[in-house]
PDB file of C-alpha atoms in Angstrom:
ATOM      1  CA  UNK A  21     -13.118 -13.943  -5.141  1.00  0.00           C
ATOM      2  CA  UNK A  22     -10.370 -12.336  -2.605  1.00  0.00           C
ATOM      3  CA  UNK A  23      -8.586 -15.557  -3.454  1.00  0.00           C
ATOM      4  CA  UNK A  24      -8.607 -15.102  -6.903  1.00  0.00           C
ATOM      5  CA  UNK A  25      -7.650 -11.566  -6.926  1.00  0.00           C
ATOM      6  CA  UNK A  26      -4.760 -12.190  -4.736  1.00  0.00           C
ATOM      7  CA  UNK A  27      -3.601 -15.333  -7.066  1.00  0.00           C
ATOM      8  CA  UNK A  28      -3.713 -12.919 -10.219  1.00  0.00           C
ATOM      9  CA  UNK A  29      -1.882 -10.499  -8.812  1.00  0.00           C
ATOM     10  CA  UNK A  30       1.051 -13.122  -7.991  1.00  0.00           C
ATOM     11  CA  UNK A  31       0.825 -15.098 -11.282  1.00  0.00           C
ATOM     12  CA  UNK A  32       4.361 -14.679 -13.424  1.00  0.00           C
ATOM     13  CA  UNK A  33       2.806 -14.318 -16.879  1.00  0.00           C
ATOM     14  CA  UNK A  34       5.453 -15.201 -18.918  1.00  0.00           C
ATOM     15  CA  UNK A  35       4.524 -18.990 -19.541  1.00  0.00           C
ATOM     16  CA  UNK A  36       1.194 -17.088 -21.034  1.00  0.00           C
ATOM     17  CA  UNK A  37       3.627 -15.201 -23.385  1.00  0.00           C
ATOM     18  CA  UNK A  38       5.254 -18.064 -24.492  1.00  0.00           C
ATOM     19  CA  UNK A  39       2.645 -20.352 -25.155  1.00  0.00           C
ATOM     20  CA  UNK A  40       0.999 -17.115 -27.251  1.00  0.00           C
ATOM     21  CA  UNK A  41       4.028 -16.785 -28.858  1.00  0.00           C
ATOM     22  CA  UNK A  42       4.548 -20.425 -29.510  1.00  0.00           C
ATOM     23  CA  UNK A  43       1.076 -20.998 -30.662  1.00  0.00           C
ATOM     24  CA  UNK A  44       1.286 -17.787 -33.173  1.00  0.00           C
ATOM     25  CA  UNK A  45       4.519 -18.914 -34.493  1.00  0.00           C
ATOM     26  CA  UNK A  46       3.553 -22.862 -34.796  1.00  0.00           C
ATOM     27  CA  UNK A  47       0.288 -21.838 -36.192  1.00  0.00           C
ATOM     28  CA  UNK A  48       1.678 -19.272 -39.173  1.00  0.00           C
ATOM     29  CA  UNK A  49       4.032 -22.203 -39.994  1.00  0.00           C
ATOM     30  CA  UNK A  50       1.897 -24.871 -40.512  1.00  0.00           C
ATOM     31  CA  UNK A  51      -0.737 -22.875 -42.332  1.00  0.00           C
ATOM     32  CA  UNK A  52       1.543 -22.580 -45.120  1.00  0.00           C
ATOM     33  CA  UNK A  53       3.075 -25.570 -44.488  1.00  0.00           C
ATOM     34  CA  UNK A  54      -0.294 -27.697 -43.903  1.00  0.00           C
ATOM     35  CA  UNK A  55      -1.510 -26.303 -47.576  1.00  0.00           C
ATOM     36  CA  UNK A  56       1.302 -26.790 -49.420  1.00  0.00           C
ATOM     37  CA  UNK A  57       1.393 -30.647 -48.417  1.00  0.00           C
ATOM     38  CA  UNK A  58      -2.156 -30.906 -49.086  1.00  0.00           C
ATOM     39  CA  UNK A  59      -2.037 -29.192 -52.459  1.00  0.00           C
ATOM     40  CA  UNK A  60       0.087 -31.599 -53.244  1.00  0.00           C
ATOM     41  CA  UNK A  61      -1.091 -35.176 -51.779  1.00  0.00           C
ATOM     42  CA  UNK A  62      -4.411 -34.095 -53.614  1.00  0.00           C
ATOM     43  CA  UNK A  63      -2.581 -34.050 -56.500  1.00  0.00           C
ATOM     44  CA  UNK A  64      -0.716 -37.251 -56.239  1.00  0.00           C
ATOM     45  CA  UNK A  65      -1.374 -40.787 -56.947  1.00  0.00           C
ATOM     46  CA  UNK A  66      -3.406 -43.049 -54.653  1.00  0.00           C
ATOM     47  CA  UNK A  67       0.023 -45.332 -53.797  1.00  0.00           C
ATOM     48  CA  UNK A  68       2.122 -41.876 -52.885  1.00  0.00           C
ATOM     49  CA  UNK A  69      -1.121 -40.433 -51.228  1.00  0.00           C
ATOM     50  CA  UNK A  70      -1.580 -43.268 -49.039  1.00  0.00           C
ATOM     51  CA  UNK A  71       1.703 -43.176 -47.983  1.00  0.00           C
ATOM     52  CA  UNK A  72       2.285 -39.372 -47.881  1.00  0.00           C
ATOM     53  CA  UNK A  73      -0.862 -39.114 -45.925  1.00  0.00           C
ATOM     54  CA  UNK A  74       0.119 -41.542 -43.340  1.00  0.00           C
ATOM     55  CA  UNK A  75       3.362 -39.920 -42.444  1.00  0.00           C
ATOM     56  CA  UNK A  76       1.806 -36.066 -42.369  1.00  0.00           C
ATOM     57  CA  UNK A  77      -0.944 -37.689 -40.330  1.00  0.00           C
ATOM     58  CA  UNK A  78       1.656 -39.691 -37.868  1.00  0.00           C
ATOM     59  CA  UNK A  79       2.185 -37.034 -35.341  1.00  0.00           C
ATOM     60  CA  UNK A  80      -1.762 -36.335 -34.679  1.00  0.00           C
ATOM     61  CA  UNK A  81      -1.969 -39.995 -33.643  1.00  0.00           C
ATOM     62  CA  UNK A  82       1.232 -41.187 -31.597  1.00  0.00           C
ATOM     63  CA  UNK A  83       1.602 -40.425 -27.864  1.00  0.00           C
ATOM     64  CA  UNK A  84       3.259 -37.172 -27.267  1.00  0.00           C
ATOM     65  CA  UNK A  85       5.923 -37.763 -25.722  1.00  0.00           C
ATOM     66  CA  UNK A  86       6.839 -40.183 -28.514  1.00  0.00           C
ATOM     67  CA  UNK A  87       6.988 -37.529 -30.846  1.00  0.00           C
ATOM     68  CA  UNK A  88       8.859 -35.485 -28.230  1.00  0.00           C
ATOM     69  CA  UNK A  89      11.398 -38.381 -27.768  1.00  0.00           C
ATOM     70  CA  UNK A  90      11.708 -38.639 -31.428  1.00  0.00           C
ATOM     71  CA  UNK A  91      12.421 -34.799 -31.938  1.00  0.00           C
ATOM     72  CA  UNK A  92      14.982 -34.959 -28.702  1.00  0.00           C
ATOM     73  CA  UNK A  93      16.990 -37.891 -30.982  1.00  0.00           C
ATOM     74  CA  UNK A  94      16.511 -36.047 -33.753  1.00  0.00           C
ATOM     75  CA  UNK A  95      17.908 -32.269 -32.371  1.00  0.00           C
ATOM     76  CA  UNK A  96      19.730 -33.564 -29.858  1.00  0.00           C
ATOM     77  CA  UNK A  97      23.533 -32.168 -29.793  1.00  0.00           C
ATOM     78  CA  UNK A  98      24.860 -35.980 -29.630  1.00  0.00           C
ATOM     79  CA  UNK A  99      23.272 -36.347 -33.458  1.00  0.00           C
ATOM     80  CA  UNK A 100      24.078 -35.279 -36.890  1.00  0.00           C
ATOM     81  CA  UNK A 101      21.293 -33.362 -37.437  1.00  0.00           C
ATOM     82  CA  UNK A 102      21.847 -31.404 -33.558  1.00  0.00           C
ATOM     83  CA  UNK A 103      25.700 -31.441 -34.064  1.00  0.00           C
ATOM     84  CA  UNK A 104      24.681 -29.479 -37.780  1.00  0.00           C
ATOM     85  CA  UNK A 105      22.644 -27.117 -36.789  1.00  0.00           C
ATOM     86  CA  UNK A 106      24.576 -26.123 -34.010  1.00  0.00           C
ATOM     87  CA  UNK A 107      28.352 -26.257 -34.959  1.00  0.00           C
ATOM     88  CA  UNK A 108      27.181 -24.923 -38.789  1.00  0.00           C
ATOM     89  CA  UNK A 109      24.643 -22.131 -37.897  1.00  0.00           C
ATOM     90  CA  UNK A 110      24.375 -22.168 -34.079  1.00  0.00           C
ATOM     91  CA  UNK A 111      21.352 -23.079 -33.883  1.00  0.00           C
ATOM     92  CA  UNK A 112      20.311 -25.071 -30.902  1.00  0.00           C
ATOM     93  CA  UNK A 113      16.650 -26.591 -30.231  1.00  0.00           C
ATOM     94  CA  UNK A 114      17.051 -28.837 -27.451  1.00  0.00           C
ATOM     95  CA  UNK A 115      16.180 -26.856 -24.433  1.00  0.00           C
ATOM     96  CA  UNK A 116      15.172 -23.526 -26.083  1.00  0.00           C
ATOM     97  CA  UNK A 117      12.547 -21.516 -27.457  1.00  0.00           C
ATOM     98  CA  UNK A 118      12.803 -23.084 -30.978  1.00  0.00           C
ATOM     99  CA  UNK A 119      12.468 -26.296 -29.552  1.00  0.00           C
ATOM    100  CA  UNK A 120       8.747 -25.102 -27.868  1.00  0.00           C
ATOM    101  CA  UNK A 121       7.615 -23.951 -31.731  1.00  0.00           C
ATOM    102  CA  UNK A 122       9.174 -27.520 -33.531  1.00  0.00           C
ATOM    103  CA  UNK A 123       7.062 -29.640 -30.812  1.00  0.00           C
ATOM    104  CA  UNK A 124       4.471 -27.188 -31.121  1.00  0.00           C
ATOM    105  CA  UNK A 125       4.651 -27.303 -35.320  1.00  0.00           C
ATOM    106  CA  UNK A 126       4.907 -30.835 -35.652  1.00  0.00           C
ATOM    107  CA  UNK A 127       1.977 -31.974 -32.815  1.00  0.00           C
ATOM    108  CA  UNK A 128      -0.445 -29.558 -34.455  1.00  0.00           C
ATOM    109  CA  UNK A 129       0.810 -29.226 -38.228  1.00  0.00           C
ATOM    110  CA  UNK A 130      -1.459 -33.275 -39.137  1.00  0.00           C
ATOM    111  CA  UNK A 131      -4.594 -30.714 -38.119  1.00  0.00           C
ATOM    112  CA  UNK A 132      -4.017 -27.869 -40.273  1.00  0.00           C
ATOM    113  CA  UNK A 133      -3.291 -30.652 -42.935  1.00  0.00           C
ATOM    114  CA  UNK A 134      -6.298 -32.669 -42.787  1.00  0.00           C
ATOM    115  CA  UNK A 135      -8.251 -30.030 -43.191  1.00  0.00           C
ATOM    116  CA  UNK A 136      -6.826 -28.027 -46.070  1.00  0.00           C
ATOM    117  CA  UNK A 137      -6.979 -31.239 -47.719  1.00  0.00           C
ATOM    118  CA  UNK A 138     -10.868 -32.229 -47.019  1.00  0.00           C
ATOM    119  CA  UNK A 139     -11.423 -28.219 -48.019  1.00  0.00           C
ATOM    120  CA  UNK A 140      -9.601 -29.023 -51.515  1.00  0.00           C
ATOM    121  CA  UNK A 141     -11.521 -32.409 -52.275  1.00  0.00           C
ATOM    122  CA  UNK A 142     -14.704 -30.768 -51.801  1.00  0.00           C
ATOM    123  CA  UNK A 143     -14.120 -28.354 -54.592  1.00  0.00           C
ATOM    124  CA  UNK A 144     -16.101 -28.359 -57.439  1.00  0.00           C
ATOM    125  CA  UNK A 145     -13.411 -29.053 -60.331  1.00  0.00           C
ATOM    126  CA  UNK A 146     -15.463 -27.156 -62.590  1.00  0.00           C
ATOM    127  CA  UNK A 147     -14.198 -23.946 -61.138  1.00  0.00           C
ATOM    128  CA  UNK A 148     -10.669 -24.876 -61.800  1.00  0.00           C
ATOM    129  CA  UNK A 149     -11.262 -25.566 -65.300  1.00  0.00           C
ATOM    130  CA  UNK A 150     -13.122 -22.601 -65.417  1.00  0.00           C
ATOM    131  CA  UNK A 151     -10.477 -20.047 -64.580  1.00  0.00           C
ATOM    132  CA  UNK A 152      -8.171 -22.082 -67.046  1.00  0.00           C
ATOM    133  CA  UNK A 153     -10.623 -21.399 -69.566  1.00  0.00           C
ATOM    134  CA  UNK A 154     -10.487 -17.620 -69.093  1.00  0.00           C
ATOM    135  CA  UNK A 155      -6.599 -18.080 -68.938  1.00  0.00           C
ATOM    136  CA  UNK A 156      -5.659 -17.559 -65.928  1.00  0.00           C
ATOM    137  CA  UNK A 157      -2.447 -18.775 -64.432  1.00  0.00           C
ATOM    138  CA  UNK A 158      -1.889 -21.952 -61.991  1.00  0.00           C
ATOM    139  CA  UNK A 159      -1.334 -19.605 -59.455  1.00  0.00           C
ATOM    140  CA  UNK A 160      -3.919 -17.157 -59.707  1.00  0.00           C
ATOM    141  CA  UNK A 161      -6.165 -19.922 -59.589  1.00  0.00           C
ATOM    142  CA  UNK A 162      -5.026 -21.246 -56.539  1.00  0.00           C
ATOM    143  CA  UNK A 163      -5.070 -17.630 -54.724  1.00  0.00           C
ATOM    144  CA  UNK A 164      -8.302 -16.562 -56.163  1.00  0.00           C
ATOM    145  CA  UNK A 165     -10.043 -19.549 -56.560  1.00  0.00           C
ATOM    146  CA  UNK A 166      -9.488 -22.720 -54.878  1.00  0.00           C
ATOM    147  CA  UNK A 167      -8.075 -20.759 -51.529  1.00  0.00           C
ATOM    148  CA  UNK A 168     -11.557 -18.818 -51.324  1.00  0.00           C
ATOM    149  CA  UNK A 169     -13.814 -21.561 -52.143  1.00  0.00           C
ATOM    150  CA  UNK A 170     -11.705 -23.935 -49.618  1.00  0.00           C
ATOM    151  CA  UNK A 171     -11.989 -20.853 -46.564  1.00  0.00           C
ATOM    152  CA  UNK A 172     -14.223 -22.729 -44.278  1.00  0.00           C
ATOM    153  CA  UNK A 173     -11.919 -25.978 -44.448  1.00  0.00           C
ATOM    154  CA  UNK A 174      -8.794 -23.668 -44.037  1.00  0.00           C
ATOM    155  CA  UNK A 175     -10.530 -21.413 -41.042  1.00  0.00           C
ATOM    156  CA  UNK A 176     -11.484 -24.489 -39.577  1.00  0.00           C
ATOM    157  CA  UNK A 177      -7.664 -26.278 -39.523  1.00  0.00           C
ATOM    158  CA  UNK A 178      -6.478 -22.801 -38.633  1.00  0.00           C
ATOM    159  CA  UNK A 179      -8.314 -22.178 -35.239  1.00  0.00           C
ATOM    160  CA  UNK A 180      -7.631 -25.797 -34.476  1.00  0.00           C
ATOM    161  CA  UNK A 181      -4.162 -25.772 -35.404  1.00  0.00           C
ATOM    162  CA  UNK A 182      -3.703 -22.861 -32.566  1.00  0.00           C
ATOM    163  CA  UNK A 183      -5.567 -24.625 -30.073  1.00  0.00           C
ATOM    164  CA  UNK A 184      -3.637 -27.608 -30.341  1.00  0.00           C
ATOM    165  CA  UNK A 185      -0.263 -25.193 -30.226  1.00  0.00           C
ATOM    166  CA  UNK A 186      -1.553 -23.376 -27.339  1.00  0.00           C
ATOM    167  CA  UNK A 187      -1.812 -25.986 -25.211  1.00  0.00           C
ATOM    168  CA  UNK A 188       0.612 -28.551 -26.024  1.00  0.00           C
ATOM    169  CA  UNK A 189       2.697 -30.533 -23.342  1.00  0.00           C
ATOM    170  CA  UNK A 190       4.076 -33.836 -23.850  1.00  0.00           C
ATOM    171  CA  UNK A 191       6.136 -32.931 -26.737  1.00  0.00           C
ATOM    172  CA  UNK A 192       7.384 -29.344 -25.610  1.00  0.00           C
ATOM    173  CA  UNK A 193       8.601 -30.735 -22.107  1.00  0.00           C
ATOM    174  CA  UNK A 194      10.500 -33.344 -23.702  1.00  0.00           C
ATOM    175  CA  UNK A 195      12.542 -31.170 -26.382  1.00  0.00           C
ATOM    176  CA  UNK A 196      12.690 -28.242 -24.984  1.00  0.00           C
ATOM    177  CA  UNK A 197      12.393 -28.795 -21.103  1.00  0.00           C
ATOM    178  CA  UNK A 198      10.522 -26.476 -18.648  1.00  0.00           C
ATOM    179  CA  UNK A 199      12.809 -23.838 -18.616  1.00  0.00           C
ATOM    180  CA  UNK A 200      11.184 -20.517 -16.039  1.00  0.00           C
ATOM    181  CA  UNK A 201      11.166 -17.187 -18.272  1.00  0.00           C
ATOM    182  CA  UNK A 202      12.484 -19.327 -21.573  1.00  0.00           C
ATOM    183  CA  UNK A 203      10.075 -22.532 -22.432  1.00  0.00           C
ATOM    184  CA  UNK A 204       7.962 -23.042 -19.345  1.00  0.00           C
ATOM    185  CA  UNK A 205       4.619 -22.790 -21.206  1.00  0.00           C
ATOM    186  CA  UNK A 206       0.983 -22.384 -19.655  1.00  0.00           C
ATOM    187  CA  UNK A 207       0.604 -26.218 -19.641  1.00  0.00           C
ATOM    188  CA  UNK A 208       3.570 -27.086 -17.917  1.00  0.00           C
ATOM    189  CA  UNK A 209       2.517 -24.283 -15.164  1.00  0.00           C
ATOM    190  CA  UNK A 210      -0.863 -25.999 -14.957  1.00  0.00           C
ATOM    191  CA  UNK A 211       1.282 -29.352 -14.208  1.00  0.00           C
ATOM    192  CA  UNK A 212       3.317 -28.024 -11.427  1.00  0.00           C
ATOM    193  CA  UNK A 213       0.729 -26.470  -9.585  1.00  0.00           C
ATOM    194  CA  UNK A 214      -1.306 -29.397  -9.374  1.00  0.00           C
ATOM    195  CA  UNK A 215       1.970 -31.721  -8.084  1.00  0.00           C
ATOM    196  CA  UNK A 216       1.601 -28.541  -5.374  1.00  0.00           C
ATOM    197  CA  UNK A 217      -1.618 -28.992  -4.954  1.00  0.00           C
ATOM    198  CA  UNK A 218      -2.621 -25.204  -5.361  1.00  0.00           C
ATOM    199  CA  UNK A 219      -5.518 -26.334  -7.363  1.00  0.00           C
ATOM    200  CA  UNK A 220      -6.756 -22.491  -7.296  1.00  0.00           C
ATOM    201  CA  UNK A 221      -3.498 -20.976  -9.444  1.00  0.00           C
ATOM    202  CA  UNK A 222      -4.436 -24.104 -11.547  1.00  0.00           C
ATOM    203  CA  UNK A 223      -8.152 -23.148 -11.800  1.00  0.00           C
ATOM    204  CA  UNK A 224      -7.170 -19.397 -12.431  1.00  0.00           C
ATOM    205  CA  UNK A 225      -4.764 -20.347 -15.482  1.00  0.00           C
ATOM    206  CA  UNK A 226      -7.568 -23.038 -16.901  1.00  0.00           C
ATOM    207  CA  UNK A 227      -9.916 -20.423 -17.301  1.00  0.00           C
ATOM    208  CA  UNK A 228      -7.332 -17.721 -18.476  1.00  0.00           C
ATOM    209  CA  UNK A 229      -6.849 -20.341 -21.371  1.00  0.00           C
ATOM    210  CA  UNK A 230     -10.265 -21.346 -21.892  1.00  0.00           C
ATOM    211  CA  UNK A 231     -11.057 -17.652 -22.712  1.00  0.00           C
ATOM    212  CA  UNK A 232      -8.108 -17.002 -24.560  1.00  0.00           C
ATOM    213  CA  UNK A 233      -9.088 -19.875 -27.178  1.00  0.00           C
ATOM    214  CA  UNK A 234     -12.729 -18.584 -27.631  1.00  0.00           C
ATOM    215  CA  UNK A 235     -12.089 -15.546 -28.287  1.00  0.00           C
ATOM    216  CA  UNK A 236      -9.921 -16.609 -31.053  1.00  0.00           C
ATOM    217  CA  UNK A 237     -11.836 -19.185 -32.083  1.00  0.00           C
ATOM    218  CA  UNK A 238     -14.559 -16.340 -32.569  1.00  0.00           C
ATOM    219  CA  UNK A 239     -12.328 -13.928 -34.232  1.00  0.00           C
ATOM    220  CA  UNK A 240     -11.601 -16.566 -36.523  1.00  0.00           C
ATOM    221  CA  UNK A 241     -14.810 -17.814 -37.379  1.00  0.00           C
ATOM    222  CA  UNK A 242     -16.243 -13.749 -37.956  1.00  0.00           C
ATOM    223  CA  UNK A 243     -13.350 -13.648 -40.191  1.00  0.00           C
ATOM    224  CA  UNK A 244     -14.122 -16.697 -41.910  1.00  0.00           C
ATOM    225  CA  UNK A 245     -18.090 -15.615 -41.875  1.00  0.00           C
ATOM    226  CA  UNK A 246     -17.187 -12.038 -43.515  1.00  0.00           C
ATOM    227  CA  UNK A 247     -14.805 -14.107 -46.033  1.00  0.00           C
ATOM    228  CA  UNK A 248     -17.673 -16.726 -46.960  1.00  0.00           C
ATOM    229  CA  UNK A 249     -20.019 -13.652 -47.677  1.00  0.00           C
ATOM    230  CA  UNK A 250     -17.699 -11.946 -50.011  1.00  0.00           C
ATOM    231  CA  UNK A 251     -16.948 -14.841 -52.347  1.00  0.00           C
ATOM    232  CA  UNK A 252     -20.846 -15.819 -52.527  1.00  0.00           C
ATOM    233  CA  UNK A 253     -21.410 -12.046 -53.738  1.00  0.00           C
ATOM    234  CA  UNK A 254     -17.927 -12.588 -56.135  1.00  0.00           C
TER     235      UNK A 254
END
């Protein structure tokens, strides 16, 4: 327990801080991002689905560090898109705090997708013609309507979506590096420690992440619980 104590007291928290802030970021992105795209697909034709599909999905499937190495091509300053962003607007992702939330958007966006989209095929279409009936608009629907009846689905992709942000690793350390104090996340921490062998700071910031993911996963699903219980009243 001494040993713990005195491992705490040492840590450097700010590879906590980023992956929070990372996995916040990545998450709010991809919630909006992850129903949009399935709003849509649902909506689409079986040829453009299956296609559409396969590319949103891509990213949950490859390696990693493939998607890293594709994002690093993609943002790097020796490309069009890099050269862009960074001559035009100064924006620069290789190597920088932007680059931690792309890796961590794109890695954990195919979650949130999948399942806003299995939430919106289980809805009863009924409802939606319903609410046209009584005249409300396209949107309305959607906000006060299909959104509620699809909350489990969304809750669901949301708590994994931050999971998967939280602790992502292959992609992050090949875009945006492990940088001390500016994109060294918790997972790259864990990393180095082990090639140290201090297997105890690695223990100590395993378990600091363990608890930091169930207590949002619980937050989440009360949230989701209290949500459920309103619309079966409404």
């Amino acid at each position: 327990m001494e040993d713990v104590l005195r491992v705490l007291g040492k840590l450097d928290w700010s590879p906590l801080l980023i992956s929070l802030k990372t996995g916040l970021v990545a998450t709010f992105i991809s919630f909006f991002l992850g129903i949009f795209a399935a709003r849509k697909v649902v909506k689409a034709s079986n040829r453009v689905k299956a296609i559409a599909d396969g590319l949103l999905t891509l990213p949950m499937v490859l390696p990693p560090t493939v998607a890293g190495f594709f994002l690093l091509l993609l943002f790097s300053r020796r490309r069009p898109l890099g050269i862009l962003l960074y001559e035009q607007f100064s924006i620069k992702v290789v190597q920088s705090w932007l680059g931690c939330i792309v890796a961590a958007t794109v890695i954990a966006f195919p979650l949130m997708y999948r399942n806003a989209r299995a939430a919106f095929e289980q809805i009863d279409p009924n409802l939606v013609y319903a609410g046209r009936t009584l005249g409300m608009s396209e949107i309305r629907i959607f906000w006060t309507v299909v959104i509620p009846t699809a909350g489990p689905g969304i809750a669901s992709g949301t708590i994994l979506t931050f999971a998967r942000a939280l602790g992502e690793f292959g992609a992050t350390s090949m875009l945006a590096g492990n940088i001390p104090g500016k994109t060294a996340t918790v997972s790259q921490r864990i990393a180095m420690v082990i090639q140290d062998g201090d297997y105890l700071t690695a223990g100590v910031w395993t378990v600091i992440v363990i608890l930091i993911a169930f207590v949002f996963i619980f937050l989440m699903n009360l949230i989701s619980g209290k949500a459920m219980k309103s619309v079966k009243r409404w």
